[in-house]
Short mmCIF file of C-alpha atoms and ligand atoms in Angstrom, two decimals:
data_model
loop_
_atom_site.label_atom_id
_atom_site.label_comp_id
_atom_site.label_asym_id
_atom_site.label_seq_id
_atom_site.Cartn_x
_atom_site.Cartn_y
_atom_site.Cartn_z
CA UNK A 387 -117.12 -91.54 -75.17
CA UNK A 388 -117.07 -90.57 -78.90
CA UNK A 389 -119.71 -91.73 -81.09
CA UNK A 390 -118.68 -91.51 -84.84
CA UNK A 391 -120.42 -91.90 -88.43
CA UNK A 392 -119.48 -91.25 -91.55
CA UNK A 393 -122.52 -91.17 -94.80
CA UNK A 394 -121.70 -91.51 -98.52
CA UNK A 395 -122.58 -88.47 -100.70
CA UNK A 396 -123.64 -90.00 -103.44
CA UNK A 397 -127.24 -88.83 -103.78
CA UNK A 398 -130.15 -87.15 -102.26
CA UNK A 399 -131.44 -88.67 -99.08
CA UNK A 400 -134.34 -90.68 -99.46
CA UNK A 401 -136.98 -91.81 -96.73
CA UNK A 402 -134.77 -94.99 -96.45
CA UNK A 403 -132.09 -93.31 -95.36
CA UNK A 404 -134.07 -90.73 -93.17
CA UNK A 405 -135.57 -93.30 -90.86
CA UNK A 406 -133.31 -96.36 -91.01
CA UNK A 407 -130.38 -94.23 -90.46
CA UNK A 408 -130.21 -90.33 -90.34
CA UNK A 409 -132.59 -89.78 -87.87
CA UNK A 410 -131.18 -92.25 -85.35
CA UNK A 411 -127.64 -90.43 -85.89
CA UNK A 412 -128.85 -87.11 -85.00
CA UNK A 413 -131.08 -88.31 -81.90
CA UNK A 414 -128.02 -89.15 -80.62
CA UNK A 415 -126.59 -85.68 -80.69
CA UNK A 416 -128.61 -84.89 -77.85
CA UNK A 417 -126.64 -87.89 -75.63
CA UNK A 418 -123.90 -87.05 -72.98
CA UNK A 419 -121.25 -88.28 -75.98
CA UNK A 420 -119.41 -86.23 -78.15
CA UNK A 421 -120.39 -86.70 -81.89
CA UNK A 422 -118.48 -86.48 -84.95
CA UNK A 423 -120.65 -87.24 -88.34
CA UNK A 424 -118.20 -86.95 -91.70
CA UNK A 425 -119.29 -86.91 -95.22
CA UNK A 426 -117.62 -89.78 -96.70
CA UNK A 427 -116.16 -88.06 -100.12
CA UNK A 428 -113.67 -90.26 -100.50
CA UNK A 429 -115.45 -93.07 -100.32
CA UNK A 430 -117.85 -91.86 -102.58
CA UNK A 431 -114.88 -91.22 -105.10
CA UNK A 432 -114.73 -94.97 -105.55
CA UNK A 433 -118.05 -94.33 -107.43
CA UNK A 434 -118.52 -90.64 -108.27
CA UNK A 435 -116.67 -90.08 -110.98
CA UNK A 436 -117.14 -86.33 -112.08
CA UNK A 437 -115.97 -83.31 -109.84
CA UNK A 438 -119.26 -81.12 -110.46
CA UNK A 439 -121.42 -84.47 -109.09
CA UNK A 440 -119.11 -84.66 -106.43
CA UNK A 441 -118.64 -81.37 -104.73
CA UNK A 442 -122.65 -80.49 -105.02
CA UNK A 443 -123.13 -83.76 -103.35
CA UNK A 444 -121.22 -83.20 -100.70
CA UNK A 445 -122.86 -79.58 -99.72
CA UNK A 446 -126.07 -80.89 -100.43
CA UNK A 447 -125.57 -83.67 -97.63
CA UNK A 448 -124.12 -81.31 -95.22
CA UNK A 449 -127.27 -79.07 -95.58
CA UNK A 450 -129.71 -81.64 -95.72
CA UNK A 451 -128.30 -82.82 -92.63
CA UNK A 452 -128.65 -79.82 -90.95
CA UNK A 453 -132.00 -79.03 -92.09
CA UNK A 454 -132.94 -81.98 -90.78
CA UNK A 455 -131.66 -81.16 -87.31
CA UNK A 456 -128.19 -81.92 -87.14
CA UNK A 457 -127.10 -79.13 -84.48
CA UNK A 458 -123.37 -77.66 -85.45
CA UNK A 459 -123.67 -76.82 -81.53
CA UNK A 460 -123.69 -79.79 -80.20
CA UNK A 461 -122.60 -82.53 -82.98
CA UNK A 462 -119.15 -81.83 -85.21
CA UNK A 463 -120.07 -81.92 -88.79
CA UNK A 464 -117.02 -82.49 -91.54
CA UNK A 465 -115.82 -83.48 -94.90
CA UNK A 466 -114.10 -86.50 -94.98
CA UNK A 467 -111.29 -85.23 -97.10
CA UNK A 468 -110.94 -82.04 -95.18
CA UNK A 469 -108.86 -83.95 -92.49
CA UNK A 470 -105.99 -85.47 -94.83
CA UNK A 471 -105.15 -87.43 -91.95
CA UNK A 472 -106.91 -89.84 -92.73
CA UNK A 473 -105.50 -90.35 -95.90
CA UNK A 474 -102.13 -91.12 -94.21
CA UNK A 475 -103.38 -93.40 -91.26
CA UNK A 476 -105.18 -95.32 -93.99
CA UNK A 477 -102.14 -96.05 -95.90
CA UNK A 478 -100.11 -97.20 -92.14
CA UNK A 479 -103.05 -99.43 -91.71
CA UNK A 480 -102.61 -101.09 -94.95
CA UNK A 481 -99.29 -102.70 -94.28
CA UNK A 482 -100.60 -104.34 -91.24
CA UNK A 483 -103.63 -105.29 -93.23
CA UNK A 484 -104.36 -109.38 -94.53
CA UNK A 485 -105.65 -109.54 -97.84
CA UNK A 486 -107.46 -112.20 -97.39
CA UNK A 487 -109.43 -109.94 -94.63
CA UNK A 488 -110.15 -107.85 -97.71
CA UNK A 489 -111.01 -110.40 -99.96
CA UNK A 490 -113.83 -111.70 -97.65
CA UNK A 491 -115.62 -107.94 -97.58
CA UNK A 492 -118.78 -108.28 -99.71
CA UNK A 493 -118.36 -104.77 -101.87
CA UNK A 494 -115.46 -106.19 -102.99
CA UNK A 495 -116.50 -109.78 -103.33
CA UNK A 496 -120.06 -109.41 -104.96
CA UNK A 497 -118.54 -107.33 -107.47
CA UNK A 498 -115.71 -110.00 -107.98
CA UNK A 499 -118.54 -112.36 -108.19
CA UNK A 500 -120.25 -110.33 -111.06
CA UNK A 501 -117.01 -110.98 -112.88
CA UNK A 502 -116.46 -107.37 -112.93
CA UNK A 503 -113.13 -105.53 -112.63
CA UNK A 504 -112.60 -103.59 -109.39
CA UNK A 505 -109.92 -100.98 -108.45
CA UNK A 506 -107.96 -101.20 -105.48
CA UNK A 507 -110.03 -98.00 -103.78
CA UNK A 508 -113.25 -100.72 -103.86
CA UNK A 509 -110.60 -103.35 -102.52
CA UNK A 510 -109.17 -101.12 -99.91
CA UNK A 511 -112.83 -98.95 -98.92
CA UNK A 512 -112.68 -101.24 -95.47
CA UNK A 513 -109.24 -99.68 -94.49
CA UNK A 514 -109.89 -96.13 -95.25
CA UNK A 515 -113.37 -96.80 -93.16
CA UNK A 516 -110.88 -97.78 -90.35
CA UNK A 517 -109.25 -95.17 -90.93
CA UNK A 518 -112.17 -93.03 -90.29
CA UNK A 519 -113.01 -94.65 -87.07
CA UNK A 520 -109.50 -95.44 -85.42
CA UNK A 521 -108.39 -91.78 -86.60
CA UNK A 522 -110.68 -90.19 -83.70
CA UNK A 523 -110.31 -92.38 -81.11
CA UNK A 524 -114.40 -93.58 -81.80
CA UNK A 525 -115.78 -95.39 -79.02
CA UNK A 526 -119.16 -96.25 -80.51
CA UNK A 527 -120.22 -96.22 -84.37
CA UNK A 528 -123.83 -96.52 -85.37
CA UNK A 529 -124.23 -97.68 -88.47
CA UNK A 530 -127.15 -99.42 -90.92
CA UNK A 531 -127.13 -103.10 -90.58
CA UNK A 532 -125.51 -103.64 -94.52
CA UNK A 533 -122.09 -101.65 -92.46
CA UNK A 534 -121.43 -104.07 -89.49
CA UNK A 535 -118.80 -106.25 -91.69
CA UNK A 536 -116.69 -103.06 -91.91
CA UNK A 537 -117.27 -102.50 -88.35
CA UNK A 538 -115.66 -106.08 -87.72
CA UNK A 539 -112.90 -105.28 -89.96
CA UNK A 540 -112.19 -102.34 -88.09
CA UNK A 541 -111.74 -103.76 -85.29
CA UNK A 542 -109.15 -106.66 -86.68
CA UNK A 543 -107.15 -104.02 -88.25
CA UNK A 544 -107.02 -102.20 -85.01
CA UNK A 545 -106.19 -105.50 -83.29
CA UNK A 546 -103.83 -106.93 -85.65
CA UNK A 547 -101.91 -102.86 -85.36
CA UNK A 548 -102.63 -103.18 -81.43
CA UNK A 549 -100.63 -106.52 -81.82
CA UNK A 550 -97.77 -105.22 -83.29
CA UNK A 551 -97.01 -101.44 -82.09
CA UNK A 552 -99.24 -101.81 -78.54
CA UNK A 553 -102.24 -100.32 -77.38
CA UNK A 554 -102.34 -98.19 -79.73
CA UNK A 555 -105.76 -97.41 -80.83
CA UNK A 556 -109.24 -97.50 -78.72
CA UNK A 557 -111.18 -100.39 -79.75
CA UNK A 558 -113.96 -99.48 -81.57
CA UNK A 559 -117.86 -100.83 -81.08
CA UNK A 560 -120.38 -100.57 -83.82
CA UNK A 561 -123.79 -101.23 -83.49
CA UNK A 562 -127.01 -101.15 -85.57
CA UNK A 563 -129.10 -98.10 -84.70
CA UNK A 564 -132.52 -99.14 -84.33
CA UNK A 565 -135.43 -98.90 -85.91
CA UNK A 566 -133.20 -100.73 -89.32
CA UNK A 567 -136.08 -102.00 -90.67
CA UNK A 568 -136.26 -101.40 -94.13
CA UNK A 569 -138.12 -98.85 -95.77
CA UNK A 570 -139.96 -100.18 -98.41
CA UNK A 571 -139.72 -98.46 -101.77
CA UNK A 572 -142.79 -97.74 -104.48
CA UNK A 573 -142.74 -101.34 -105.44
CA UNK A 574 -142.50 -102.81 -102.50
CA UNK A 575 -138.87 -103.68 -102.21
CA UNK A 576 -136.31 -102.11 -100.62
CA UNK A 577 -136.15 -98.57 -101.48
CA UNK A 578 -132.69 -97.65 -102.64
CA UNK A 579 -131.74 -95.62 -104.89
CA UNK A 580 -130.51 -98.03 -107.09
CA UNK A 581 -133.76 -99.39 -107.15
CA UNK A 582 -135.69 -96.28 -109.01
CA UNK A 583 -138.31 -96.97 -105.99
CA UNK A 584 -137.05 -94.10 -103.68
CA UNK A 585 -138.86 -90.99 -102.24
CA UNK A 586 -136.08 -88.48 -101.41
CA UNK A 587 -136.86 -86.34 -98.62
CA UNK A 588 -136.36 -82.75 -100.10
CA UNK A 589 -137.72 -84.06 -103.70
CA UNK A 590 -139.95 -81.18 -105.80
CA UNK A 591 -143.88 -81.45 -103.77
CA UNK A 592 -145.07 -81.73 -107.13
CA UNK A 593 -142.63 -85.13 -108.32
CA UNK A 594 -143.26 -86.60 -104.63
CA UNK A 595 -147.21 -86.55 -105.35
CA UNK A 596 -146.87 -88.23 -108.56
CA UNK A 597 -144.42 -91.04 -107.00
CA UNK A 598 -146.69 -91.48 -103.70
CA UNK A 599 -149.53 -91.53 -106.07
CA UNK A 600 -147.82 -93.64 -108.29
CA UNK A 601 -147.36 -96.75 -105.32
CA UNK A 602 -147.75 -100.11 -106.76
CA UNK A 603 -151.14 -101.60 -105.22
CA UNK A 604 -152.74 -105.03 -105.68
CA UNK A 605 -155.48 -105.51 -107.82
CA UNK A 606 -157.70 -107.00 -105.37
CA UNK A 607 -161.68 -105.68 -105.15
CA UNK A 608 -162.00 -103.24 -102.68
CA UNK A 609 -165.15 -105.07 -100.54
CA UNK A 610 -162.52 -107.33 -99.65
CA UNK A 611 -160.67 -107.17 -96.33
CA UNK A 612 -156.93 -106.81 -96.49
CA UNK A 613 -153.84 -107.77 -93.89
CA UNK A 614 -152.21 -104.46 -93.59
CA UNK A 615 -149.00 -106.50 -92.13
CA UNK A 616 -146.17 -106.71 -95.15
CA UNK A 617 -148.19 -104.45 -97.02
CA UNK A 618 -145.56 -101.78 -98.40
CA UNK A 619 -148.52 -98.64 -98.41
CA UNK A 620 -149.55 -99.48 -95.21
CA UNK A 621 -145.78 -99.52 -93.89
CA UNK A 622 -144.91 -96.01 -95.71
CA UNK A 623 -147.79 -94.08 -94.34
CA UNK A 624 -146.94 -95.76 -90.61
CA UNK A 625 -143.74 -94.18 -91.05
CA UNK A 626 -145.74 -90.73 -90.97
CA UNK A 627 -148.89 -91.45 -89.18
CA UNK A 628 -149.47 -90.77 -85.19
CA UNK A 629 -150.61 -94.27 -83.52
CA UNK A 630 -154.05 -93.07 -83.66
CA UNK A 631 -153.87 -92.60 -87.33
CA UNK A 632 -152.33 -96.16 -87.42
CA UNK A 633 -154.89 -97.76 -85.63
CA UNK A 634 -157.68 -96.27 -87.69
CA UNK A 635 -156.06 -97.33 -91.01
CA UNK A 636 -154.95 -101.03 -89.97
CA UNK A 637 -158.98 -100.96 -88.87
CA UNK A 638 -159.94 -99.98 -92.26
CA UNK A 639 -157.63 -102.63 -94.26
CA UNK A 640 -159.11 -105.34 -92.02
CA UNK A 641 -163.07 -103.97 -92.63
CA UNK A 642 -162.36 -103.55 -96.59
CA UNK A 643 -164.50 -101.30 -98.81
CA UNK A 644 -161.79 -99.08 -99.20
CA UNK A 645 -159.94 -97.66 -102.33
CA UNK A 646 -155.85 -97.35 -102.07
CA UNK A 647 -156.25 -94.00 -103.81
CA UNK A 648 -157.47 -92.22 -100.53
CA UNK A 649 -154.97 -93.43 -98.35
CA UNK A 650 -152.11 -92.47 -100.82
CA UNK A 651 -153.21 -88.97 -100.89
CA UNK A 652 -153.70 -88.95 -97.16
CA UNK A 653 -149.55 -90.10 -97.06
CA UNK A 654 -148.88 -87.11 -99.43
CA UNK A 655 -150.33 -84.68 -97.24
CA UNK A 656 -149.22 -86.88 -94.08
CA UNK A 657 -145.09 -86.91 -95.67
CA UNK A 658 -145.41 -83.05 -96.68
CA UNK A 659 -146.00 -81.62 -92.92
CA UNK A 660 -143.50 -84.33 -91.52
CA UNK A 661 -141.02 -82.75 -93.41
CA UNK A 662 -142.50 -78.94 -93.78
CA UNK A 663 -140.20 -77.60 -91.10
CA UNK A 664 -136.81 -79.10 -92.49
CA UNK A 665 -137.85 -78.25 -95.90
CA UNK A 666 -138.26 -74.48 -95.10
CA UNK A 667 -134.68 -74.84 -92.91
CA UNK A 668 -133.17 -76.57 -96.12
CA UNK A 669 -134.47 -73.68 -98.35
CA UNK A 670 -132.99 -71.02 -96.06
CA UNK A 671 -129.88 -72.85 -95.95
CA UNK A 672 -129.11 -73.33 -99.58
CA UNK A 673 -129.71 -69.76 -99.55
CA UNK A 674 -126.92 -69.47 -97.75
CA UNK A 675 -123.95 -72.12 -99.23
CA UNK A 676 -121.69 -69.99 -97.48
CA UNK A 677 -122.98 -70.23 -93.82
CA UNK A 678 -122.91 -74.37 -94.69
CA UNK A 679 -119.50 -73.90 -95.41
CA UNK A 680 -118.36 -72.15 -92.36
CA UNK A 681 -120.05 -75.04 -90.36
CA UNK A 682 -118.19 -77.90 -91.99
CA UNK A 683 -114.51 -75.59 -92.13
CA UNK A 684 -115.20 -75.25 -88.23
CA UNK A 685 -116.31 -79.12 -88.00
CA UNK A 686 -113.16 -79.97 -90.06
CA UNK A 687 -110.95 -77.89 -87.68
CA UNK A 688 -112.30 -79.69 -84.53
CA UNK A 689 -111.92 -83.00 -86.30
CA UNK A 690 -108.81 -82.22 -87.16
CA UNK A 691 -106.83 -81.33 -83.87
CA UNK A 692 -108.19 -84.88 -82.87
CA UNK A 693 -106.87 -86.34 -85.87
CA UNK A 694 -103.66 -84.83 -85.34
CA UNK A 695 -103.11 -86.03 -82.31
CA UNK A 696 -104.15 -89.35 -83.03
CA UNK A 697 -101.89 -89.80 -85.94
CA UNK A 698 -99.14 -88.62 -84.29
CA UNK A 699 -99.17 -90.88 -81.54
CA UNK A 700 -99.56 -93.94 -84.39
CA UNK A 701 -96.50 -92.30 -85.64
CA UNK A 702 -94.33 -92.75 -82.99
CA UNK A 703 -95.22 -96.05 -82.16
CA UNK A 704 -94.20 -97.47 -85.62
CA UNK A 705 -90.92 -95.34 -85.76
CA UNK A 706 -92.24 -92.66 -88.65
CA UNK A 707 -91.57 -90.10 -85.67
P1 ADP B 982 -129.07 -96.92 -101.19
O1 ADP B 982 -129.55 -98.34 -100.98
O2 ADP B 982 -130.15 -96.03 -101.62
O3 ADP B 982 -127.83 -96.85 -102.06
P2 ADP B 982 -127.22 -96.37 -99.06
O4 ADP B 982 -126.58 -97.71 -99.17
O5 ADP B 982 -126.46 -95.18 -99.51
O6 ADP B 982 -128.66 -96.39 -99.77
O7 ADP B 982 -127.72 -96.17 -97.56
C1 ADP B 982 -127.09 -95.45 -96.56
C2 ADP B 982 -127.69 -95.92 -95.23
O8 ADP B 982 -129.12 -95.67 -95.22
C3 ADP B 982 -127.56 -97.44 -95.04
O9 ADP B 982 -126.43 -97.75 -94.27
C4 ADP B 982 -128.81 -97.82 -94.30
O10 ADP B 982 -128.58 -97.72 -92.92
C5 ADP B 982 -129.83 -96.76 -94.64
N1 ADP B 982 -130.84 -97.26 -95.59
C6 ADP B 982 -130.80 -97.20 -96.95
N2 ADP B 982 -131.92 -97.69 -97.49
C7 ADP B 982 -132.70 -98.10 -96.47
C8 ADP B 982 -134.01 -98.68 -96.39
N3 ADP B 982 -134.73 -98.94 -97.46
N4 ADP B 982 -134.50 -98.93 -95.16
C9 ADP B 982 -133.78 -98.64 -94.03
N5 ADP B 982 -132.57 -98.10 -94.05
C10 ADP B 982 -132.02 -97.82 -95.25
N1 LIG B 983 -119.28 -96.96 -95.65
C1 LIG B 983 -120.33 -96.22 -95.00
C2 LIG B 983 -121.62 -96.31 -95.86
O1 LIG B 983 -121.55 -96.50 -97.05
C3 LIG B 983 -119.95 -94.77 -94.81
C4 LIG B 983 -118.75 -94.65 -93.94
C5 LIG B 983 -117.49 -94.33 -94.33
C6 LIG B 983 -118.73 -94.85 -92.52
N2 LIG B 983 -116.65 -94.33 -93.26
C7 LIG B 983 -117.36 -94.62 -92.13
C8 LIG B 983 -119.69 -95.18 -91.57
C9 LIG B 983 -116.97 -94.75 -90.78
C10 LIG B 983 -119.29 -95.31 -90.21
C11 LIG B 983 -117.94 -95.10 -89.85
O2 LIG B 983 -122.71 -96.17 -95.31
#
């Protein structure tokens, strides 16, 4: 069994990403599978636009990653691009490919629906995502619930190749990791980073006080007692909190005669030793860009000999071999 993820480098992690997604993906280094996680750089070209952006990006994913656990040992870590492979299975994968398979995927679409102008890398981002998948021979893919279209697509392209050439390819499953629930952000939407309402995990102590302290809070007295269910303060500092700690706050909302002010600083302090040990791993690791880079090369090799075969095998069952 091969599990298999890939994660976009286009921006520091934020607490969003952390819990809905990250930390699921590395719990599940520890499973009898074999892992391979990728840092999806060329799917991030399709956004990224300027090389500097790019390649600090990419080595700050890979070593936030591993700061926050990821274990070289027992999970392969890579760069997307470092297996050209891909890039070549992608393209066989496009001429057995429906358009109108394409035209249903919603990056594509919503931006069509914007009446903006796409290029075909947008258009095409399901295929190479196959690509990704199929190229390994992945068995299982967890992914955030906003990826299970491309998860479905995957598996049509694989069947619609299957269909032509034979069993060629292991049919992939995806499923949502758990826990998907979305972090809320400062304002009590989703956070994202296109929303200006993220936390990122490794953010300046200093800039994550002034953010936490910062949450948007209702204006309502403070005698009067408050449903801590749907509120977004309440739902960040569970994220943190030990069930005890839980308890005692939902207690509190429901009594009243409380101020917001002392909870926020409580989630400050709460957030800062969550992520004390992976902060002081991060800071010894971008120390050390080179040791990061030695991981992913290795990673890449592994990935690579798999992809290799894999290809090859595609290869000669379409007559390129
Ligand atoms: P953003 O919305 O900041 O652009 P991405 O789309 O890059 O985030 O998210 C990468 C993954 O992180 C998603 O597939 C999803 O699983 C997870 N994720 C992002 N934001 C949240 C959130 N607010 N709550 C839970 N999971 C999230
Ligand atoms: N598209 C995914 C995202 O934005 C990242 C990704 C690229 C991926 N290729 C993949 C995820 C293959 C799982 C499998 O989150």
């Amino acid at each position: 069994m091969r599990i298999l993820s890939g994660i976009q480098p286009t921006g520091r992690f934020h607490w969003g990403n952390y819990f809905g997604a990250i930390q699921q993906y590395i719990a599940l280094q520890n499973g009898k599978e074999t892992a391979f996680y990728f840092i999806a750089n060329l799917h991030a070209l399709t956004t990224v636009r300027n090389k500097a952006v790019l390649a600090q990006n990419t080595l700050d994913a890979a070593t936030d990653l591993l700061a926050l656990g990821l274990d070289p040992e027992k999970a392969t870590l890579f760069v997307q691009s470092d297996v050209p492979e891909v890039s070549q299975l992608c393209w066989i994968l496009m001429t057995t490919t429906s358009m109108g398979l394409l035209e249903r995927c919603h990056a594509y679409k919503d931006k069509k629906a914007k009446g903006l102008t796409s290029d075909a890398g947008l258009f095409v981002y399901p295929v190479l995502m196959a690509a990704d998948i199929l190229l390994y021979d992945s068995d299982s893919v967890p992914v955030g619930a906003d990826q299970v279209q491309h998860i479905e697509v995957a598996r049509d392209i694989a069947g619609s190749f299957n269909h032509s050439f034979g069993e060629v390819f292991v049919m992939p499953k995806g499923y949502i990791v758990e826990d998907t629930a979305k972090v809320p952000g400062l304002d009590g939407g989703k956070m994202s980073k296109s929303y200006g309402n993220a936390v990122e995990v490794f953010e300046d102590l200093k800039v994550q006080k002034k953010k936490i302290m910062g949450i948007v809070t209702d204006s309502r007295p403070m005698e009067e007692p408050k449903d801590p269910k749907g509120d977004h303060l309440f739902e960040l500092y569970s994220l943190f909190a030990s069930k005890e700690q839980i308890a005692a706050l939902d207690a509190t909302y429901r009594k009243g005669g409380f101020g917001y002010g002392g909870i926020k600083k409580e989630l400050v302090a709460l957030a800062e030793n969550y992520f004390a040990e992976a902060r002081a791993k991060r800071e010894e690791l971008a120390a050390k860009p080179a040791l990061v880079r030695e991981v992913l090369a290795a990673g890449a090799a592994t990935a690579r000999k798999k992809g290799t075969e894999v290809l090859r095998r595609v290869q000669e069952a379409c007559g390129l071999k």
